[in-house]
């Protein structure tokens, strides 16, 4: 059954596959947001007895969001922004009335107070939107303003609670993100080696573009790794995953640095190709071997504890590639190839660190 579904999925147009995959990966956060919104509305309406407590589900959804990262921060910013907007709106609208210029004043003052109190991006936006609601749709003053602040606090807390009780698997998401970045650079390395062999400037440039296009995926990876650590702190279900998440998170900097170094290698290779120069086959072979190195690191990220390949397997592959990257290769060559080899060696240090080596041990491997 699984293979049949996979075959049908692969038969779909690429654009549709991308959209379905995106929806599938977001299914967990969507479930969390929808459940939290319903619970927040029910609690504020039926338990607290607040009429039309729409700030509660809004707070629940914003405190969760589709991103795992910084949920505590988002919840605090949201409650702070709503409170500021309600207080400013209530105080001013009761004195100056409603209208176009009154909205200008209320929004400006609410955002100014929010920016003065905190540099977070969510607080001023939430303060402004809350002030607009008070100035236009909601009757200002009275106990209603206090209820709205309570609703926002309730929704934020319920959002955090749902995130703790129905969490996305933090390790799975972090591993998937890291594997996705490594897969992109794996393909780019293959393309780069082919372009250098054939002296095809377009292929080399395409490899460079793939490397440059990874930044959004790297940012997502970092955000999900931070969010994973947060989930493992909040959710009792994943307290046992803290050590694993620390190890996965420790790969973020080496992966990021490795991708950056790959871009440098690709830029150097593009410049060499544009000048019509040839790169000696041994250096091209190292770049081709890097594709296999990225692949085994990708498989290592996706492997469960105790399964192969593990960090030791990946390190063995990388040491084999590192032994080929000898300074003697460019002893009688020009500056371009010397610089290319130096950048490849720097990239190998980053990849060895992804495989779990300390920087000193990685450097010693290439000594």
Coordinates of C-alpha atoms in Angstrom, one line a residue:
X1 CA 0.0 0.0 0.0
X2 CA 2.8 2.4 0.9
X3 CA 4.7 1.7 -2.2
X4 CA 1.5 2.2 -4.3
X5 CA 0.9 5.6 -2.7
X6 CA 4.6 6.6 -3.2
X7 CA 4.3 5.6 -6.9
X8 CA 1.1 7.6 -7.4
X9 CA 2.7 10.6 -5.6
X10 CA 5.8 10.5 -7.9
X11 CA 3.6 10.4 -10.9
X12 CA 2.1 13.8 -10.0
X13 CA 3.4 17.0 -11.6
X14 CA 6.4 18.4 -9.8
X15 CA 4.6 21.6 -8.7
X16 CA 1.8 19.6 -7.2
X17 CA 4.2 17.3 -5.4
X18 CA 5.9 20.3 -3.8
X19 CA 2.6 21.7 -2.6
X20 CA 1.4 18.3 -1.2
X21 CA 4.7 17.8 0.5
X22 CA 4.5 21.2 2.1
X23 CA 0.9 20.5 3.3
X24 CA 2.0 17.2 4.7
X25 CA 4.9 18.7 6.6
X26 CA 2.6 21.4 8.0
X27 CA -0.2 19.0 9.1
X28 CA 1.0 18.8 12.7
X29 CA 1.2 22.5 13.3
X30 CA -2.1 23.0 11.5
X31 CA -3.7 20.5 13.9
X32 CA -2.2 22.2 16.9
X33 CA -3.4 25.6 15.9
X34 CA -6.9 24.5 15.1
X35 CA -7.3 22.5 18.4
X36 CA -5.8 25.4 20.4
X37 CA -8.1 27.9 18.8
X38 CA -11.2 25.9 19.6
X39 CA -10.1 25.2 23.2
X40 CA -9.2 28.8 23.8
X41 CA -12.6 30.0 22.6
X42 CA -14.5 27.4 24.7
X43 CA -12.5 28.2 27.8
X44 CA -12.9 31.9 27.6
X45 CA -16.6 31.7 26.6
X46 CA -17.9 28.9 28.8
X47 CA -15.5 28.8 31.7
X48 CA -14.6 32.5 32.1
X49 CA -17.9 33.7 30.9
X50 CA -16.5 36.4 28.6
X51 CA -18.8 37.5 25.7
X52 CA -17.2 37.2 22.2
X53 CA -13.7 36.3 23.4
X54 CA -12.2 36.4 20.0
X55 CA -8.8 37.5 21.3
X56 CA -8.4 34.0 22.9
X57 CA -8.3 31.9 19.7
X58 CA -6.2 34.6 18.0
X59 CA -3.7 34.4 20.7
X60 CA -3.6 30.7 20.7
X61 CA -3.0 30.5 17.0
X62 CA -0.3 33.2 17.0
X63 CA 1.5 31.7 20.0
X64 CA 1.8 28.4 18.1
X65 CA 2.1 29.3 14.4
X66 CA 3.5 27.0 11.8
X67 CA 7.1 27.5 13.0
X68 CA 8.4 25.6 16.0
X69 CA 10.8 28.3 17.1
X70 CA 10.5 30.8 20.0
X71 CA 6.9 30.0 21.0
X72 CA 7.3 31.3 24.5
X73 CA 8.7 34.6 23.1
X74 CA 5.7 34.8 20.6
X75 CA 3.2 34.2 23.4
X76 CA 4.7 36.9 25.6
X77 CA 4.9 39.4 22.7
X78 CA 1.3 38.7 21.8
X79 CA -0.1 39.2 25.3
X80 CA 2.0 42.3 25.7
X81 CA 1.0 43.7 22.4
X82 CA -2.7 43.0 22.9
X83 CA -2.6 44.5 26.4
X84 CA -0.9 47.7 25.2
X85 CA -3.3 48.1 22.3
X86 CA -6.4 47.6 24.5
X87 CA -5.2 50.0 27.2
X88 CA -4.2 52.7 24.7
X89 CA -7.3 52.2 22.7
X90 CA -9.6 52.3 25.7
X91 CA -8.0 55.3 27.3
X92 CA -7.9 57.4 24.1
X93 CA -11.1 56.5 22.4
X94 CA -13.2 57.2 25.5
X95 CA -11.7 60.7 25.5
X96 CA -11.4 61.6 21.9
X97 CA -14.1 59.4 20.2
X98 CA -13.9 57.3 17.0
X99 CA -13.0 58.4 13.5
X100 CA -10.2 58.4 11.0
X101 CA -7.8 60.8 12.7
X102 CA -8.5 59.2 16.1
X103 CA -7.4 55.8 14.5
X104 CA -4.2 57.5 13.3
X105 CA -3.5 58.8 16.8
X106 CA -4.4 55.5 18.6
X107 CA -2.3 53.3 16.2
X108 CA 0.7 55.6 16.4
X109 CA 0.7 55.8 20.1
X110 CA 0.1 52.1 20.6
X111 CA 3.0 51.2 18.3
X112 CA 5.3 53.8 19.9
X113 CA 4.6 52.4 23.4
X114 CA 5.2 48.9 22.2
X115 CA 8.5 49.8 20.4
X116 CA 9.7 51.7 23.5
X117 CA 9.0 48.7 25.8
X118 CA 10.4 45.9 23.5
X119 CA 12.2 45.4 20.2
X120 CA 10.3 42.3 19.2
X121 CA 8.5 42.5 15.8
X122 CA 5.2 41.1 17.0
X123 CA 4.4 43.5 19.9
X124 CA 4.0 46.7 17.8
X125 CA 1.9 44.9 15.1
X126 CA -0.3 43.3 17.7
X127 CA -0.7 46.5 19.7
X128 CA -1.7 48.3 16.5
X129 CA -4.3 45.8 15.4
X130 CA -5.8 45.6 18.9
X131 CA -6.0 49.3 19.1
X132 CA -7.7 49.4 15.7
X133 CA -10.3 46.9 16.9
X134 CA -11.0 48.8 20.0
X135 CA -11.3 52.1 18.0
X136 CA -13.6 50.7 15.4
X137 CA -15.5 47.5 16.3
X138 CA -15.4 47.1 20.1
X139 CA -16.9 49.4 22.7
X140 CA -14.0 50.9 24.7
X141 CA -13.8 51.2 28.4
X142 CA -15.3 49.2 31.3
X143 CA -14.5 45.7 32.2
X144 CA -14.5 44.6 28.5
X145 CA -10.9 45.9 28.1
X146 CA -9.8 43.9 31.1
X147 CA -11.6 40.8 29.7
X148 CA -9.8 41.2 26.4
X149 CA -6.4 41.2 28.0
X150 CA -7.4 38.1 30.0
X151 CA -8.6 36.4 26.8
X152 CA -5.2 37.1 25.1
X153 CA -3.3 35.7 28.1
X154 CA -5.6 32.6 28.2
X155 CA -5.2 31.9 24.5
X156 CA -1.4 32.2 24.6
X157 CA -1.2 29.8 27.6
X158 CA -3.6 27.3 25.9
X159 CA -1.5 27.5 22.8
X160 CA 1.6 26.6 24.7
X161 CA -0.3 23.8 26.5
X162 CA -1.5 22.3 23.3
X163 CA 2.1 22.5 21.9
X164 CA 3.3 20.6 24.9
X165 CA 0.5 17.9 24.8
X166 CA 0.3 17.5 21.0
X167 CA 3.9 18.3 20.0
X168 CA 5.4 17.7 16.6
X169 CA 8.3 15.3 16.9
X170 CA 11.2 17.7 17.5
X171 CA 14.0 15.4 16.5
X172 CA 12.3 14.2 13.3
X173 CA 11.7 17.7 12.1
X174 CA 15.3 18.9 12.8
X175 CA 16.7 15.8 11.1
X176 CA 14.5 16.2 8.1
X177 CA 15.6 19.8 7.7
X178 CA 19.3 19.1 8.0
X179 CA 18.9 16.2 5.5
X180 CA 17.1 18.4 3.1
X181 CA 19.9 21.0 3.1
X182 CA 22.6 18.2 2.6
X183 CA 20.6 16.7 -0.3
X184 CA 20.6 20.0 -2.1
X185 CA 24.3 20.5 -1.8
X186 CA 24.9 16.8 -2.7
X187 CA 23.2 17.4 -6.0
X188 CA 25.0 20.7 -6.5
X189 CA 28.4 19.0 -5.9
X190 CA 27.6 16.3 -8.6
X191 CA 26.6 19.1 -11.0
X192 CA 29.8 21.1 -10.2
X193 CA 32.1 18.1 -10.8
X194 CA 30.4 17.4 -14.1
X195 CA 30.6 21.0 -15.2
X196 CA 34.3 21.1 -14.4
X197 CA 35.0 17.8 -16.3
X198 CA 33.2 19.1 -19.3
X199 CA 34.3 22.7 -18.9
X200 CA 30.6 23.6 -19.1
X201 CA 30.1 27.1 -17.6
X202 CA 26.3 26.7 -17.4
X203 CA 26.5 23.6 -15.3
X204 CA 29.0 25.2 -12.9
X205 CA 26.9 28.3 -12.6
X206 CA 23.8 26.1 -12.0
X207 CA 25.7 24.4 -9.1
X208 CA 26.5 27.8 -7.7
X209 CA 22.9 28.9 -7.9
X210 CA 21.8 25.7 -6.0
X211 CA 24.3 26.5 -3.3
X212 CA 23.1 30.1 -3.0
X213 CA 19.5 28.9 -2.9
X214 CA 19.9 27.0 0.3
X215 CA 19.8 30.0 2.7
X216 CA 16.0 29.8 3.3
X217 CA 16.3 26.0 4.1
X218 CA 19.2 26.7 6.4
X219 CA 17.2 29.4 8.3
X220 CA 14.2 26.9 8.6
X221 CA 16.6 24.2 9.9
X222 CA 18.0 26.5 12.6
X223 CA 14.5 27.7 13.6
X224 CA 13.2 24.1 13.8
X225 CA 16.3 23.1 15.8
X226 CA 15.6 25.9 18.3
X227 CA 12.0 25.0 18.4
X228 CA 12.8 21.3 18.9
X229 CA 14.9 22.2 22.0
X230 CA 12.0 24.3 23.2
X231 CA 9.5 21.4 22.8
X232 CA 11.9 19.0 24.5
X233 CA 11.9 21.4 27.5
X234 CA 8.1 22.0 27.6
X235 CA 6.7 18.6 26.6
X236 CA 7.1 15.7 29.0
X237 CA 6.7 13.4 26.0
X238 CA 10.1 14.5 24.7
X239 CA 12.2 15.1 27.8
X240 CA 14.2 12.0 26.8
X241 CA 15.1 13.5 23.5
X242 CA 17.1 16.4 24.9
X243 CA 20.5 14.9 24.5
X244 CA 19.7 13.8 20.9
X245 CA 18.5 17.2 20.1
X246 CA 21.6 18.8 21.5
X247 CA 23.7 16.6 19.2
X248 CA 21.5 17.4 16.2
X249 CA 21.6 21.1 17.0
X250 CA 25.4 21.0 17.2
X251 CA 25.5 20.3 13.5
X252 CA 23.7 23.5 12.6
X253 CA 26.9 25.7 12.5
X254 CA 29.0 23.2 10.6
X255 CA 26.3 22.6 8.1
X256 CA 25.8 26.3 7.6
X257 CA 29.5 26.9 7.3
X258 CA 29.9 23.9 5.0
X259 CA 27.3 25.2 2.6
X260 CA 28.9 28.6 2.6
X261 CA 32.3 27.1 1.8
X262 CA 30.7 25.1 -1.0
X263 CA 29.5 28.4 -2.5
X264 CA 33.0 29.7 -2.3
X265 CA 34.3 26.5 -4.1
X266 CA 31.6 26.9 -6.7
X267 CA 32.4 30.6 -7.3
X268 CA 36.1 29.7 -7.6
X269 CA 35.3 26.9 -10.0
X270 CA 33.1 29.3 -12.1
X271 CA 35.9 31.8 -12.4
X272 CA 38.3 29.1 -13.5
X273 CA 35.9 27.8 -16.1
X274 CA 35.1 31.3 -17.4
X275 CA 38.8 31.9 -18.0
X276 CA 39.0 28.7 -20.0
X277 CA 41.3 27.0 -17.6
X278 CA 41.2 23.3 -16.8
X279 CA 41.1 21.9 -13.2
X280 CA 43.3 18.8 -12.8
X281 CA 41.3 15.6 -12.6
X282 CA 42.3 14.8 -9.0
X283 CA 40.6 18.0 -7.8
X284 CA 37.5 17.3 -9.8
X285 CA 37.5 13.8 -8.3
X286 CA 37.5 15.3 -4.8
X287 CA 34.5 17.5 -5.7
X288 CA 32.7 14.4 -7.0
X289 CA 33.5 12.5 -3.8
X290 CA 32.0 15.4 -1.9
X291 CA 28.7 14.5 -3.4
X292 CA 29.0 11.0 -1.7
X293 CA 30.1 12.7 1.5
X294 CA 27.0 14.9 1.6
X295 CA 24.9 11.9 0.9
X296 CA 26.2 9.8 3.7
X297 CA 25.8 12.8 6.1
X298 CA 22.2 13.1 4.9
X299 CA 21.6 9.4 5.6
X300 CA 23.3 9.8 9.0
X301 CA 20.8 12.5 9.8
X302 CA 17.8 10.4 8.9
X303 CA 19.1 7.2 10.6
X304 CA 17.6 6.3 14.0
X305 CA 19.9 5.7 16.9
X306 CA 21.7 2.4 16.5
X307 CA 21.1 2.3 12.7
X308 CA 23.6 2.8 10.0
X309 CA 25.1 4.9 8.7
X310 CA 26.1 6.6 12.0
X311 CA 28.6 9.4 12.7
X312 CA 31.5 6.9 12.6
X313 CA 30.5 5.7 9.2
X314 CA 30.3 9.2 7.9
X315 CA 33.6 10.2 9.4
X316 CA 35.3 7.2 7.7
X317 CA 34.0 8.3 4.3
X318 CA 35.1 11.9 4.9
X319 CA 38.6 10.8 6.1
X320 CA 39.0 8.9 2.8
X321 CA 38.1 12.1 0.8
X322 CA 40.4 14.2 3.1
X323 CA 43.4 11.9 2.4
X324 CA 43.0 12.8 -1.3
X325 CA 43.1 16.5 -0.6
X326 CA 46.9 16.6 -0.2
X327 CA 48.8 19.9 -0.6
X328 CA 51.1 18.1 -3.0
X329 CA 48.3 18.0 -5.6
X330 CA 48.9 21.7 -6.4
X331 CA 52.6 22.0 -5.7
X332 CA 53.3 22.7 -9.3
X333 CA 50.0 24.4 -10.2
X334 CA 48.8 28.0 -10.4
X335 CA 47.2 30.2 -7.8
X336 CA 43.6 29.3 -8.9
X337 CA 43.9 25.6 -8.2
X338 CA 45.9 26.2 -5.0
X339 CA 43.1 28.4 -3.7
X340 CA 40.5 25.9 -4.8
X341 CA 42.2 23.1 -2.9
X342 CA 42.4 25.3 0.2
X343 CA 38.7 26.0 0.0
X344 CA 38.0 22.3 -0.4
X345 CA 40.0 21.4 2.6
X346 CA 38.1 24.1 4.6
X347 CA 34.8 22.5 3.5
X348 CA 36.0 19.1 4.5
X349 CA 36.8 20.4 8.0
X350 CA 33.2 21.6 8.3
X351 CA 31.8 18.2 7.1
X352 CA 34.0 16.3 9.5
X353 CA 32.5 18.4 12.3
X354 CA 29.0 17.5 11.1
X355 CA 30.1 13.9 11.5
X356 CA 30.8 14.7 15.2
X357 CA 34.6 15.5 15.2
X358 CA 35.9 18.4 17.2
X359 CA 37.4 21.2 15.1
X360 CA 40.9 20.4 16.3
X361 CA 40.5 16.7 15.3
X362 CA 39.0 17.7 11.9
X363 CA 42.0 20.0 11.3
X364 CA 44.4 17.3 12.3
X365 CA 42.8 14.9 9.7
X366 CA 43.9 17.4 7.0
X367 CA 47.2 18.3 8.4

